[in-house]
PDB file of C-alpha atoms and ligand atoms in Angstrom:
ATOM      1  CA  UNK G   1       0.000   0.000   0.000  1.00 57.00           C
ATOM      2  CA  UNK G   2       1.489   3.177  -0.463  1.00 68.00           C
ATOM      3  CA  UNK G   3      -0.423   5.986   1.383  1.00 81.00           C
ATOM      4  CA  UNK G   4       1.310   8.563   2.649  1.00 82.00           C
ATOM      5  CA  UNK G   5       2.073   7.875   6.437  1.00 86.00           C
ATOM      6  CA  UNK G   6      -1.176   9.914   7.890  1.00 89.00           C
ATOM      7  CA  UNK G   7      -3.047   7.753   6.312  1.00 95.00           C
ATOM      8  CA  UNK G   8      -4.424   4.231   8.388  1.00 95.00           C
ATOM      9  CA  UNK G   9      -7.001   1.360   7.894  1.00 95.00           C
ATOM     10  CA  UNK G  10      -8.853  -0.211  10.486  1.00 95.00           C
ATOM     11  CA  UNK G  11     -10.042  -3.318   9.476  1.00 96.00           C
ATOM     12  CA  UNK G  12     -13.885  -4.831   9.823  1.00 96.00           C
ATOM     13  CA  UNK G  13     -14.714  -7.251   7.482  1.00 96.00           C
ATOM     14  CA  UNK G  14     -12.408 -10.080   5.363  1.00 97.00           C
ATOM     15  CA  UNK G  15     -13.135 -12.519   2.586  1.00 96.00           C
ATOM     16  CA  UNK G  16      -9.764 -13.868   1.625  1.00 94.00           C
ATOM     17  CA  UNK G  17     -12.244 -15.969  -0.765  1.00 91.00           C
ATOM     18  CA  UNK G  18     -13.735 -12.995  -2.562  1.00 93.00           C
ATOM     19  CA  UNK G  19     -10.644 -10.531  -2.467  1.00 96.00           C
ATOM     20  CA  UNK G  20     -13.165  -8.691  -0.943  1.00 97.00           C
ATOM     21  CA  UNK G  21     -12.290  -5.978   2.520  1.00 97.00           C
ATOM     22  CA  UNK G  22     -14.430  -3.629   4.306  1.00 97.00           C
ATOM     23  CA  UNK G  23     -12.241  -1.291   6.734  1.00 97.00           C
ATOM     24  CA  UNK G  24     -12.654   2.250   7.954  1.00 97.00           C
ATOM     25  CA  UNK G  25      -9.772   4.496   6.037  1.00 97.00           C
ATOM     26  CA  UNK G  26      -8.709   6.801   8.422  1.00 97.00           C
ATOM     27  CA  UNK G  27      -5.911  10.287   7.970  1.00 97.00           C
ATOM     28  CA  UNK G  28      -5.252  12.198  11.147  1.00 93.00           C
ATOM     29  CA  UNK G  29      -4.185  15.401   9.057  1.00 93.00           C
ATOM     30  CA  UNK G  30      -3.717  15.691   4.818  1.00 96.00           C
ATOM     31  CA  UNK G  31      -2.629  12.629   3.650  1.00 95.00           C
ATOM     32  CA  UNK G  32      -2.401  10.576   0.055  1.00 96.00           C
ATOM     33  CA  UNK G  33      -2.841   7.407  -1.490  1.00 96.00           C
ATOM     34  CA  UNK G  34      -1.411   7.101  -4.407  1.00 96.00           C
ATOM     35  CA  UNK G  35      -2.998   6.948  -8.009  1.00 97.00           C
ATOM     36  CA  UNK G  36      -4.614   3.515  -8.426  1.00 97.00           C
ATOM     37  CA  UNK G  37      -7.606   2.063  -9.760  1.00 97.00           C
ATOM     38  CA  UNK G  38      -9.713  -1.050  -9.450  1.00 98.00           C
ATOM     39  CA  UNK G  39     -11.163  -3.189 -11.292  1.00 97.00           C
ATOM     40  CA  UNK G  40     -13.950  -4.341  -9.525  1.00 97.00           C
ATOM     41  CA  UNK G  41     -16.697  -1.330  -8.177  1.00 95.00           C
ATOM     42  CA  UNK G  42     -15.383   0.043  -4.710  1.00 97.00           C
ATOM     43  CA  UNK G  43     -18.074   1.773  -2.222  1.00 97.00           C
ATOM     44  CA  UNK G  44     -17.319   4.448   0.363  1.00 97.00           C
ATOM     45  CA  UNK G  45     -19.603   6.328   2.820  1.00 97.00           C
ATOM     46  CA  UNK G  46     -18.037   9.607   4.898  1.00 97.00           C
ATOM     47  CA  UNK G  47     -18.281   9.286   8.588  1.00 97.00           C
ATOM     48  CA  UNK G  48     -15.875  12.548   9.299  1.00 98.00           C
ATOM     49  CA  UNK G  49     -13.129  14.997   7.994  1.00 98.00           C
ATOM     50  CA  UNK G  50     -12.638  15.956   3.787  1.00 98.00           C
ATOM     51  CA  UNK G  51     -11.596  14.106   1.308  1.00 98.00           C
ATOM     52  CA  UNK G  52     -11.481  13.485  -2.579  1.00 98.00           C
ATOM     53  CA  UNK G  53      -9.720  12.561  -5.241  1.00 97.00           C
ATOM     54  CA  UNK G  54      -6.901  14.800  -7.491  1.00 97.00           C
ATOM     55  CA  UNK G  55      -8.849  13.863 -10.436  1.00 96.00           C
ATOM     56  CA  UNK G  56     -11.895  15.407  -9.613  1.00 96.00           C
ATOM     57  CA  UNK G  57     -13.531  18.526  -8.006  1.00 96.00           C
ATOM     58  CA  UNK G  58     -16.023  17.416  -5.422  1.00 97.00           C
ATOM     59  CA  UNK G  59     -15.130  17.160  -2.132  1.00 97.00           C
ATOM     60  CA  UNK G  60     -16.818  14.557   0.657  1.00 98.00           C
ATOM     61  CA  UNK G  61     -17.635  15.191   3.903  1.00 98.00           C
ATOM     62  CA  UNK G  62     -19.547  13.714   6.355  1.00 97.00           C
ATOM     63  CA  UNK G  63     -22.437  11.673   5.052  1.00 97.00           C
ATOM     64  CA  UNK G  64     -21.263  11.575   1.185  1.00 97.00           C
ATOM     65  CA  UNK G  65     -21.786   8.618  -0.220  1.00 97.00           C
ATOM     66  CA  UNK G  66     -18.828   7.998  -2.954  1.00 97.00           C
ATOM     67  CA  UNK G  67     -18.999   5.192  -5.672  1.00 96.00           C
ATOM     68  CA  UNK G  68     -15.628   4.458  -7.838  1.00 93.00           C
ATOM     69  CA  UNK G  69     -16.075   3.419 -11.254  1.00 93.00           C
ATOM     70  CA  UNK G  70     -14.409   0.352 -12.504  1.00 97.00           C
ATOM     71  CA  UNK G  71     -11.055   0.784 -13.905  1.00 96.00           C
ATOM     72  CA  UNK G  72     -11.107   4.786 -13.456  1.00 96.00           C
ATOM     73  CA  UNK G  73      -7.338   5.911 -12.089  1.00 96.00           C
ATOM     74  CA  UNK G  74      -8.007   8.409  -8.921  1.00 97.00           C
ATOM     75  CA  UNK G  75      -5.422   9.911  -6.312  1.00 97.00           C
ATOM     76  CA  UNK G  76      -7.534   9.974  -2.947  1.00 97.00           C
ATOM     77  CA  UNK G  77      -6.440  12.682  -0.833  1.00 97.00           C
ATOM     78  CA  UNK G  78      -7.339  13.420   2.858  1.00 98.00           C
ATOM     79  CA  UNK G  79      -7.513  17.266   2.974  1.00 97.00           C
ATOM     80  CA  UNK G  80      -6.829  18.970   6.666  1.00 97.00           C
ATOM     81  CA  UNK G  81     -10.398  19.503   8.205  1.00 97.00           C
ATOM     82  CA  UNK G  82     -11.067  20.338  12.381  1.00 97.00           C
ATOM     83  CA  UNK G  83     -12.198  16.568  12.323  1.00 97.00           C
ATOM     84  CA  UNK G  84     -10.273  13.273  11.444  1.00 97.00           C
ATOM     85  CA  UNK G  85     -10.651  11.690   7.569  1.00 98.00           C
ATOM     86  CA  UNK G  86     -12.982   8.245   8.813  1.00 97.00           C
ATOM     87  CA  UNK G  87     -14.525   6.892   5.842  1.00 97.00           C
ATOM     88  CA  UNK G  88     -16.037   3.454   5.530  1.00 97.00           C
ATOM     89  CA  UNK G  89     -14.908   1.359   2.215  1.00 97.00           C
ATOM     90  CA  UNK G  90     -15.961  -2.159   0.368  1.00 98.00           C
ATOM     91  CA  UNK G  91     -13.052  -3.112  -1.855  1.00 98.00           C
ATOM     92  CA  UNK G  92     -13.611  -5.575  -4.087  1.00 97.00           C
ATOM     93  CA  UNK G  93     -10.290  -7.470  -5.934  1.00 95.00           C
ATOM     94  CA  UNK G  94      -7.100  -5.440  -5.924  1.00 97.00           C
ATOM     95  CA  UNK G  95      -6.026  -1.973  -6.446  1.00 97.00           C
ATOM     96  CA  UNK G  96      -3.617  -1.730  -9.436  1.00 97.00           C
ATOM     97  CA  UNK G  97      -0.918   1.065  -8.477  1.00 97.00           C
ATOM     98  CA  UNK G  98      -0.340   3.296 -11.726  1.00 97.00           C
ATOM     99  CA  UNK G  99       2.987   4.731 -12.804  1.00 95.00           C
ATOM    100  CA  UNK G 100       2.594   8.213 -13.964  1.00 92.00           C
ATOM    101  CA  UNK G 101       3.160   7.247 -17.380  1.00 94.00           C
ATOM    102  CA  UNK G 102      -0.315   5.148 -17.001  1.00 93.00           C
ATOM    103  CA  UNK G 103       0.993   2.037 -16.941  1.00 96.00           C
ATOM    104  CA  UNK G 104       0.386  -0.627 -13.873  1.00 96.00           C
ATOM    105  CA  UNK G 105       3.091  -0.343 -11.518  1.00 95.00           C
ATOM    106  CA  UNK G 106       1.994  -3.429  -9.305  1.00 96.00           C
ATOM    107  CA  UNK G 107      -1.142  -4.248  -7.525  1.00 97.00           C
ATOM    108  CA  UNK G 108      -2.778  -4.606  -3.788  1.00 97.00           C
ATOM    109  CA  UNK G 109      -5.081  -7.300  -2.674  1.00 97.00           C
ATOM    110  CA  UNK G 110      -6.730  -8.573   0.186  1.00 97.00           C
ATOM    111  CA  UNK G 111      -3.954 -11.036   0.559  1.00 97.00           C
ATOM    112  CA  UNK G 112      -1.841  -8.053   0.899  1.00 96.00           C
ATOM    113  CA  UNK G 113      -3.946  -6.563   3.269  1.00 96.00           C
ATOM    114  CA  UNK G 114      -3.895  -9.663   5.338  1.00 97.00           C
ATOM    115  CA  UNK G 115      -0.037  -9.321   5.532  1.00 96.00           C
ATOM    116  CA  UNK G 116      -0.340  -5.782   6.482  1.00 95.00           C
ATOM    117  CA  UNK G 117      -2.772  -6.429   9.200  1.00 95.00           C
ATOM    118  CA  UNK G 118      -0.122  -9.744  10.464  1.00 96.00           C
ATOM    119  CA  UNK G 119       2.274  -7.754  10.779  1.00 95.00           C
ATOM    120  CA  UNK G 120       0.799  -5.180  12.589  1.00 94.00           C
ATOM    121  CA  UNK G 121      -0.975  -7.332  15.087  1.00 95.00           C
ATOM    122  CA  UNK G 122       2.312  -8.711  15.942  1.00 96.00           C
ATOM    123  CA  UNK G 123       4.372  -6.102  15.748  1.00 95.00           C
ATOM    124  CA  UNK G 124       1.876  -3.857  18.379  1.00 95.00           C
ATOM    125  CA  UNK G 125       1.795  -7.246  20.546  1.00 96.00           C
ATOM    126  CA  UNK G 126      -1.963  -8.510  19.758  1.00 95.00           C
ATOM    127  CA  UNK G 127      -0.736 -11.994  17.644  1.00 95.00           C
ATOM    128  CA  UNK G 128      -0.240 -12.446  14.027  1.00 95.00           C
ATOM    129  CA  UNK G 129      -3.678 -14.287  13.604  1.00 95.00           C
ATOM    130  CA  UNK G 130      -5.821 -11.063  15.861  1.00 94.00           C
ATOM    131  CA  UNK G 131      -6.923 -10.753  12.418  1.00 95.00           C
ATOM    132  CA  UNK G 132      -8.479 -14.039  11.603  1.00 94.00           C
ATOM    133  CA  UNK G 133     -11.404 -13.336  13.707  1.00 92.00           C
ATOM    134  CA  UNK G 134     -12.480 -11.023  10.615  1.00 93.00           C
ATOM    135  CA  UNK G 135     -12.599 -13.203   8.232  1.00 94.00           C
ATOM    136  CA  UNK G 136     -16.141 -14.479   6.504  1.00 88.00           C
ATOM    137  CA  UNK G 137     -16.283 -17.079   3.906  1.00 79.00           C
ATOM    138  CA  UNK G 138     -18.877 -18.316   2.114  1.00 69.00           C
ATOM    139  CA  UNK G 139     -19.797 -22.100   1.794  1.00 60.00           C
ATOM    140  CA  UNK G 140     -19.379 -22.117  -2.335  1.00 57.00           C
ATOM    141  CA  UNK G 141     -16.010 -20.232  -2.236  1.00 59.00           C
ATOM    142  CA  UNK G 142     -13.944 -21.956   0.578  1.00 60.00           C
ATOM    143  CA  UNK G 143     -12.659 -24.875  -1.254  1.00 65.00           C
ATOM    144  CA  UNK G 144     -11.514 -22.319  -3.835  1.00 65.00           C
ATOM    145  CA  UNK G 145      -9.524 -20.212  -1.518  1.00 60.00           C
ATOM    146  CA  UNK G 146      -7.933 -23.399  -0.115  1.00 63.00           C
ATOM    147  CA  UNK G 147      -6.890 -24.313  -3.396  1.00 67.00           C
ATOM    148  CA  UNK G 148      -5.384 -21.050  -4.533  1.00 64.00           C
ATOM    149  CA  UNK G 149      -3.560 -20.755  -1.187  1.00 62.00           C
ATOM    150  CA  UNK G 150      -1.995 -24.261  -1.943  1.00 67.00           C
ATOM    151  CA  UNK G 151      -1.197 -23.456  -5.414  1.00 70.00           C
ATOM    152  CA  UNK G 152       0.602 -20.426  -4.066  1.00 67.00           C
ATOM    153  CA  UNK G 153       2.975 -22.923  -2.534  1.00 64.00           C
ATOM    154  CA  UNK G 154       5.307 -22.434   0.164  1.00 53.00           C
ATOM    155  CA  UNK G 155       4.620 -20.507   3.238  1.00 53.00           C
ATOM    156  CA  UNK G 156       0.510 -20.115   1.623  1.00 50.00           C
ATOM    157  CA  UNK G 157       0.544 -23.855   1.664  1.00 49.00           C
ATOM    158  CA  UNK G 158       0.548 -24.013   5.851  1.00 51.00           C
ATOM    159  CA  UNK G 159      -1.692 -20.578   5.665  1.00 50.00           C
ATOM    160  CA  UNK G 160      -3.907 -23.186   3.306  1.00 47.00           C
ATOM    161  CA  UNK G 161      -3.953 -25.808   5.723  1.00 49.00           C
ATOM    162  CA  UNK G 162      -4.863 -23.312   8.715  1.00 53.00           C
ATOM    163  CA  UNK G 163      -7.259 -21.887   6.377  1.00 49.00           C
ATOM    164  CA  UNK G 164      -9.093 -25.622   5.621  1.00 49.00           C
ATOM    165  CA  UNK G 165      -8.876 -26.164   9.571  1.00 51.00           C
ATOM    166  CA  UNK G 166     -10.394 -22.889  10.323  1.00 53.00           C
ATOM    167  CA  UNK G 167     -13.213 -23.467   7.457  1.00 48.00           C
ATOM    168  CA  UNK G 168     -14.578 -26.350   9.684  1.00 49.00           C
ATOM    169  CA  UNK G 169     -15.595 -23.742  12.418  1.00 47.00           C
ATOM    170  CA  UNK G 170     -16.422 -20.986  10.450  1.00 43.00           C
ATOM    171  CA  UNK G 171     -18.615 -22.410   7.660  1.00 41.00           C
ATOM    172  CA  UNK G 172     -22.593 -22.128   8.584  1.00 40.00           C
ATOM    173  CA  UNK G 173     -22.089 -19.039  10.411  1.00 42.00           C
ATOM    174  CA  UNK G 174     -23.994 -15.863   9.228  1.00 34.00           C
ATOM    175  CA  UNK G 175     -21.108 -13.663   7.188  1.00 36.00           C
ATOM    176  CA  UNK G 176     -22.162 -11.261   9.257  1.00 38.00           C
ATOM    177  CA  UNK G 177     -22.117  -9.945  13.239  1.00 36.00           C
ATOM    178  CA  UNK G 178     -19.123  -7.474  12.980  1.00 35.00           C
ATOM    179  CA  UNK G 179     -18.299  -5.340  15.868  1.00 40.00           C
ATOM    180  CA  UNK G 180     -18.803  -2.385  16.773  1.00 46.00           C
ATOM    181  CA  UNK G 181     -14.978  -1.651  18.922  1.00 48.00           C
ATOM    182  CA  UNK G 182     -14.077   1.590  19.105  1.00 45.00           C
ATOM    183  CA  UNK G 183     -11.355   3.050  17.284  1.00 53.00           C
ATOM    184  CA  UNK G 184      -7.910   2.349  19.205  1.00 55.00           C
ATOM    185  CA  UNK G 185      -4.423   3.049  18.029  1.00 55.00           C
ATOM    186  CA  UNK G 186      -3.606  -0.712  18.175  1.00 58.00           C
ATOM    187  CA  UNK G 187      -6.620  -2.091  16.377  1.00 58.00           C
ATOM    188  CA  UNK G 188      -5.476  -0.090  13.547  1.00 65.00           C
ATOM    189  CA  UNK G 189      -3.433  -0.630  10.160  1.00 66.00           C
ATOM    190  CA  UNK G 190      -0.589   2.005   9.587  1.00 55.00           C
ATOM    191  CA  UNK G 191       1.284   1.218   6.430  1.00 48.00           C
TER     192      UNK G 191
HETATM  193 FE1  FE2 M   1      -9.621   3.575  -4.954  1.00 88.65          FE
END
């Protein structure tokens, strides 16, 4: 992820099956994420501060409701405001980074995000796997997650095998439940 360092996720909501993340996107102050787009439809809803994107005028606040086209390149910027950016996202699939030339310069995708949050759990003392307990799968896509982690070889073979184990006690629940914590430095991403 490349954000500028103001800029933090909180995660609520995983589906390592679907590529698919819902997390609050949070900047303290102005902040940046750089030019990307996606090629699946992403949602966002404002819950405080300013924010937008380079490429266009408009400016959200709190309440906005933003929709981002497929495959349209934006720059999302978190302008300074007497409130904190908090805006609530559904990503679907990755983000594909673009150079300023307009060509791909890499992607980020929920497996990425998983990493991020790892790392993060550990490193602020909460466990590698505090983020499992976000994770939703569906009954249809879980043998094809389990799969592609195995595929993936190495290291995402074991993550396969704890995925498969964890599959037994998480299929038949309701995808949904999520909770309502709030915000605290450690339960959040910082890239
Ligand atoms: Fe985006």
């Amino acid at each position: 992820m490349y954000p500028s360092p103001t800029v933090s996720s909180r995660p609520l909501w995983i589906s390592p099956s679907q590529n698919k993340w819902c997390d609050i996107l949070m900047a303290k102050g102005a902040g940046l994420v750089n030019r990307h787009y996606h090629p699946h439809e992403v949602f966002a809803y404002t819950i405080s501060g300013k924010w937008g994107y380079l490429e266009h005028d408009w400016t959200a606040t709190a309440g906005d409701f933003v929709y981002e086209t497929p495959g349209e390149g934006h720059t999302l910027v978190a302008y300074e405001h007497k409130d904190p950016m908090k805006v609530f996202f559904q990503v679907k699939g990755p983000l594909i980074w673009l150079k300023e030339d307009g060509e791909p310069d890499g992607y980020f995708d929920v497996h990425n995000y998983i990493a991020l949050c790892r790392d993060h759990y550990e490193k602020v003392g909460l466990g590698r796997d505090y983020i499992d307990k976000l994770f939703r799968w569906s009954r249809l896509n879980i043998h094809a997650a389990v799969d592609h982690q195995r595929r993936a070889g190495g290291e995402a073979a074991l993550v396969g095998r704890q995925i498969e184990h964890r599959a037994g006690n998480l299929i038949g629940r309701a995808m949904t439940a999520e909770r309502d914590h709030p915000v605290e430095e450690g339960r959040t991403i910082h890239a």
